[in-house]
Tab-separated table of C-alpha atoms in Angstrom:
chain	number	residue	atom	x	y	z
A	59	GLU	CA	185.840	195.265	14.147
A	60	ASP	CA	183.295	196.799	11.773
A	61	GLN	CA	184.493	199.801	9.798
A	62	VAL	CA	182.747	202.302	7.530
A	63	THR	CA	184.531	204.848	5.335
A	64	GLN	CA	182.629	207.489	3.410
A	65	SER	CA	183.906	209.594	0.547
A	66	PRO	CA	184.148	212.346	-0.318
A	67	GLU	CA	184.011	214.198	3.008
A	68	ALA	CA	182.339	217.130	1.293
A	69	LEU	CA	180.769	217.636	-2.105
A	70	ARG	CA	179.512	220.780	-3.760
A	71	LEU	CA	177.199	220.414	-6.757
A	72	GLN	CA	175.277	222.739	-8.964
A	73	GLU	CA	171.547	222.223	-9.101
A	74	GLY	CA	170.857	219.471	-11.631
A	75	GLU	CA	174.407	218.096	-11.530
A	76	SER	CA	174.164	214.384	-10.727
A	77	SER	CA	176.796	212.600	-8.625
A	78	SER	CA	177.433	209.667	-6.309
A	79	LEU	CA	178.503	209.259	-2.700
A	80	ASN	CA	180.551	206.248	-1.669
A	81	CYS	CA	180.420	204.084	1.449
A	82	SER	CA	183.048	201.365	1.821
A	83	TYR	CA	182.581	198.906	4.639
A	84	THR	CA	184.214	196.021	6.454
A	85	VAL	CA	182.003	193.744	8.506
A	86	SER	CA	182.221	190.127	9.574
A	87	GLY	CA	178.672	189.454	8.432
A	88	LEU	CA	176.327	192.072	7.004
A	89	ARG	CA	172.809	192.204	8.383
A	90	GLY	CA	172.053	195.530	6.734
A	91	LEU	CA	173.527	198.741	5.350
A	92	PHE	CA	171.698	201.930	6.223
A	93	TRP	CA	171.632	205.384	4.652
A	94	TYR	CA	170.524	208.392	6.675
A	95	ARG	CA	170.218	212.084	5.935
A	96	GLN	CA	171.081	214.570	8.674
A	97	ASP	CA	170.296	218.281	8.661
A	98	PRO	CA	172.115	220.672	11.022
A	99	GLY	CA	170.830	220.451	14.585
A	100	LYS	CA	168.613	217.466	13.859
A	101	GLY	CA	168.805	213.712	14.253
A	102	PRO	CA	169.564	211.310	11.407
A	103	GLU	CA	166.571	210.758	9.143
A	104	PHE	CA	166.166	207.232	7.824
A	105	LEU	CA	166.407	206.850	4.037
A	106	PHE	CA	167.136	203.234	3.042
A	107	THR	CA	168.228	199.842	4.255
A	108	LEU	CA	169.973	197.434	1.877
A	109	TYR	CA	170.383	193.806	2.874
A	110	SER	CA	172.166	191.931	0.095
A	111	ALA	CA	174.615	192.586	-2.724
A	112	GLY	CA	172.843	193.652	-5.883
A	113	GLU	CA	169.949	195.236	-4.072
A	114	GLU	CA	168.848	198.728	-5.110
A	115	LYS	CA	166.358	201.152	-3.572
A	116	GLU	CA	165.054	204.486	-4.799
A	117	LYS	CA	163.380	207.476	-3.222
A	118	GLU	CA	162.720	210.578	-5.278
A	119	ARG	CA	166.118	211.736	-6.597
A	120	LEU	CA	168.077	209.228	-4.515
A	121	LYS	CA	169.087	205.710	-5.447
A	122	ALA	CA	171.137	203.410	-3.216
A	123	THR	CA	173.044	200.368	-4.433
A	124	LEU	CA	175.017	197.689	-2.617
A	125	THR	CA	177.939	195.391	-3.413
A	126	LYS	CA	179.873	193.095	-1.090
A	127	LYS	CA	182.352	195.846	-0.261
A	128	GLU	CA	180.612	199.176	-0.802
A	129	SER	CA	177.425	201.094	-1.305
A	130	PHE	CA	176.701	204.085	-3.484
A	131	LEU	CA	174.122	206.783	-3.020
A	132	HIS	CA	173.359	208.248	-6.424
A	133	ILE	CA	171.782	211.679	-6.528
A	134	THR	CA	170.083	212.528	-9.815
A	135	ALA	CA	169.429	216.153	-10.736
A	136	PRO	CA	169.806	217.387	-7.152
A	137	LYS	CA	167.995	220.418	-5.792
A	138	PRO	CA	169.163	222.845	-3.085
A	139	GLU	CA	166.873	221.104	-0.583
A	140	ASP	CA	168.986	217.965	-0.966
A	141	SER	CA	171.800	219.762	0.850
A	142	ALA	CA	172.564	217.818	4.036
A	143	THR	CA	175.029	215.373	5.530
A	144	TYR	CA	174.491	211.827	4.301
A	145	LEU	CA	175.447	209.083	6.724
A	146	CYS	CA	176.138	205.435	6.006
A	147	ALA	CA	175.981	202.748	8.710
A	148	VAL	CA	176.327	198.985	8.848
A	149	GLN	CA	174.735	196.444	11.119
A	150	ASP	CA	176.600	193.229	11.836
A	151	THR	CA	174.762	189.913	11.956
A	152	GLY	CA	175.913	189.455	15.539
A	153	ARG	CA	174.302	192.553	17.017
A	154	ARG	CA	171.846	195.395	16.447
A	155	ALA	CA	174.247	198.276	16.975
A	156	LEU	CA	174.926	200.481	13.957
A	157	THR	CA	178.481	201.425	13.044
A	158	PHE	CA	178.486	204.803	11.326
A	159	GLY	CA	180.819	206.469	8.891
A	160	SER	CA	181.787	210.101	9.310
A	161	GLY	CA	179.387	211.241	6.586
A	162	THR	CA	179.464	213.248	3.358
A	163	ARG	CA	178.435	216.901	3.556
A	164	LEU	CA	176.544	217.712	0.379
A	165	GLN	CA	175.871	221.248	-0.740
A	166	VAL	CA	173.711	221.887	-3.795
A	167	GLN	CA	173.886	225.391	-5.149
A	168	PRO	CA	171.054	226.947	-7.163
B	223	GLU	CA	152.548	208.886	14.380
B	224	ALA	CA	154.859	210.717	16.751
B	225	GLY	CA	158.568	210.163	16.277
B	226	VAL	CA	161.277	209.581	18.835
B	227	THR	CA	161.422	212.456	21.298
B	228	GLN	CA	164.273	213.492	23.560
B	229	PHE	CA	164.488	215.856	26.500
B	230	PRO	CA	166.145	218.234	27.069
B	231	SER	CA	167.293	219.500	23.695
B	232	HIS	CA	170.281	221.201	25.324
B	233	SER	CA	171.977	220.874	28.689
B	234	VAL	CA	174.912	222.840	30.059
B	235	ILE	CA	176.415	221.606	33.334
B	236	GLU	CA	179.571	221.959	35.363
B	237	LYS	CA	182.139	219.203	35.599
B	238	GLY	CA	181.236	216.882	38.445
B	239	GLN	CA	177.497	217.505	38.230
B	240	THR	CA	174.852	214.974	37.285
B	241	VAL	CA	172.678	215.081	34.185
B	242	THR	CA	169.795	212.859	33.152
B	243	LEU	CA	168.681	212.578	29.549
B	244	ARG	CA	165.318	211.174	28.579
B	245	CYS	CA	164.144	209.372	25.459
B	246	ASP	CA	160.595	208.458	24.465
B	247	PRO	CA	160.612	205.924	21.633
B	248	ILE	CA	158.008	205.524	18.938
B	249	SER	CA	154.955	203.863	20.446
B	250	GLY	CA	155.132	200.087	20.154
B	251	HIS	CA	158.868	199.939	19.494
B	252	ASP	CA	160.470	197.350	21.735
B	253	ASN	CA	164.030	198.199	20.738
B	254	LEU	CA	165.640	201.352	22.071
B	255	TYR	CA	169.195	202.476	21.371
B	256	TRP	CA	171.454	205.202	22.690
B	257	TYR	CA	174.218	206.686	20.539
B	258	ARG	CA	176.428	209.733	20.866
B	259	ARG	CA	178.594	211.952	18.732
B	260	VAL	CA	181.486	213.747	20.351
B	261	MET	CA	183.117	216.710	18.630
B	262	GLY	CA	184.596	215.846	15.255
B	263	LYS	CA	183.839	212.151	15.523
B	264	GLU	CA	181.291	209.839	13.989
B	265	ILE	CA	178.154	208.675	15.781
B	266	LYS	CA	178.994	205.849	18.196
B	267	PHE	CA	176.755	203.203	19.720
B	268	LEU	CA	176.299	203.173	23.496
B	269	LEU	CA	173.700	200.542	24.327
B	270	HIS	CA	170.598	198.654	23.245
B	271	PHE	CA	167.447	197.776	25.178
B	272	VAL	CA	164.891	195.182	24.228
B	273	LYS	CA	161.861	196.226	26.239
B	274	GLU	CA	163.282	196.792	29.734
B	275	SER	CA	166.305	194.513	29.346
B	276	LYS	CA	169.788	195.638	28.379
B	277	GLN	CA	170.707	193.587	25.319
B	278	ASP	CA	174.077	195.119	24.519
B	279	GLU	CA	176.047	197.523	26.707
B	280	SER	CA	179.317	197.195	24.836
B	281	GLY	CA	179.481	200.865	23.858
B	282	MET	CA	179.060	202.366	27.324
B	283	PRO	CA	182.305	204.267	28.000
B	284	ASN	CA	182.544	203.716	31.760
B	285	ASN	CA	180.569	203.279	34.959
B	286	ARG	CA	179.704	206.972	35.156
B	287	PHE	CA	176.971	206.248	32.629
B	288	LEU	CA	173.777	204.520	33.751
B	289	ALA	CA	170.886	203.728	31.436
B	290	GLU	CA	167.481	202.519	32.496
B	291	ARG	CA	164.248	201.647	30.793
B	292	THR	CA	161.664	200.948	33.428
B	293	GLY	CA	158.509	199.308	32.150
B	294	GLY	CA	159.900	199.040	28.663
B	295	THR	CA	158.692	202.479	27.606
B	296	TYR	CA	160.845	205.582	27.964
B	297	SER	CA	164.518	205.432	28.812
B	298	THR	CA	166.883	207.622	30.807
B	299	LEU	CA	170.626	208.011	30.507
B	300	LYS	CA	172.333	209.417	33.580
B	301	VAL	CA	175.873	210.729	33.626
B	302	GLN	CA	177.297	211.010	37.131
B	303	PRO	CA	179.681	212.708	37.659
B	304	ALA	CA	180.008	214.418	34.285
B	305	GLU	CA	183.470	215.004	32.812
B	306	LEU	CA	184.566	217.383	30.073
B	307	GLU	CA	184.953	214.550	27.545
B	308	ASP	CA	181.260	213.669	27.946
B	309	SER	CA	180.296	216.731	25.919
B	310	GLY	CA	178.588	215.881	22.672
B	311	VAL	CA	175.212	215.085	21.159
B	312	TYR	CA	173.345	212.092	22.543
B	313	PHE	CA	170.897	210.426	20.195
B	314	CYS	CA	168.188	207.926	20.951
B	315	ALA	CA	166.743	205.595	18.330
B	316	SER	CA	163.998	203.006	18.336
B	317	SER	CA	162.858	200.172	16.118
B	318	HIS	CA	160.134	197.603	15.894
B	319	LEU	CA	161.695	194.244	15.448
B	320	GLY	CA	160.238	190.802	15.670
B	321	ARG	CA	162.125	187.582	15.124
B	322	GLY	CA	163.255	187.411	11.507
B	323	THR	CA	162.053	190.879	10.539
B	324	ARG	CA	164.222	193.736	9.448
B	325	ASP	CA	165.507	196.476	11.709
B	326	GLU	CA	164.996	200.110	10.757
B	327	GLN	CA	166.171	202.445	13.474
B	328	PHE	CA	164.495	205.852	13.724
B	329	PHE	CA	166.389	208.577	15.506
B	330	GLY	CA	165.346	211.397	17.762
B	331	PRO	CA	166.593	214.979	17.468
B	332	GLY	CA	169.306	214.471	20.069
B	333	THR	CA	170.329	216.168	23.308
B	334	ARG	CA	173.337	218.455	23.097
B	335	LEU	CA	175.329	218.133	26.325
B	336	THR	CA	177.997	220.647	27.218
B	337	VAL	CA	180.172	220.031	30.277
B	338	LEU	CA	182.124	223.081	31.452
């Protein structure tokens, strides 16, 4: 059974204070690892998909990396508008369903 | 380009009643997914349509849930009769996927269902 564990559960940063979020996963065969951002009362917003170990993707202040066991979402010089819950999900080679972690609630204070 | 839309945004019903949720995927997306998050838990997969066909129903909790996608466009998820444990947020997602291409699922805003 696919499993996704995200840490920390919550993270409070000062504006400009860089950090990383972790996503550890167990899957029989990885088709893709997904990062989403979710704001309160809204649906998950797609950020990145990573498909193979060593792959990296960037978008503004966010950079996602992937190894065979985990993924990191690095946030460089965050701003208050980066405050949200960040969700990690994996997709097994055998099916299209996403298995989600419980998320990391990020708060960036000015 | 319009995103995934869901209706209603909120629904409050009594235990034993019936509720129907609707999802309109992004135009041209053949794949449509239903997920839900119950209180305090992570988002869980319910089922996957490819056009009008059910590809994977492994996440459907029981036979009180019925999903349809007539004509391969919008989809409905009916809960009948609703139970207290059905309360949560129901998300719909869609993706455009051809053979060998990559799958990026785009989510709607969700329908918050409260069963009293």
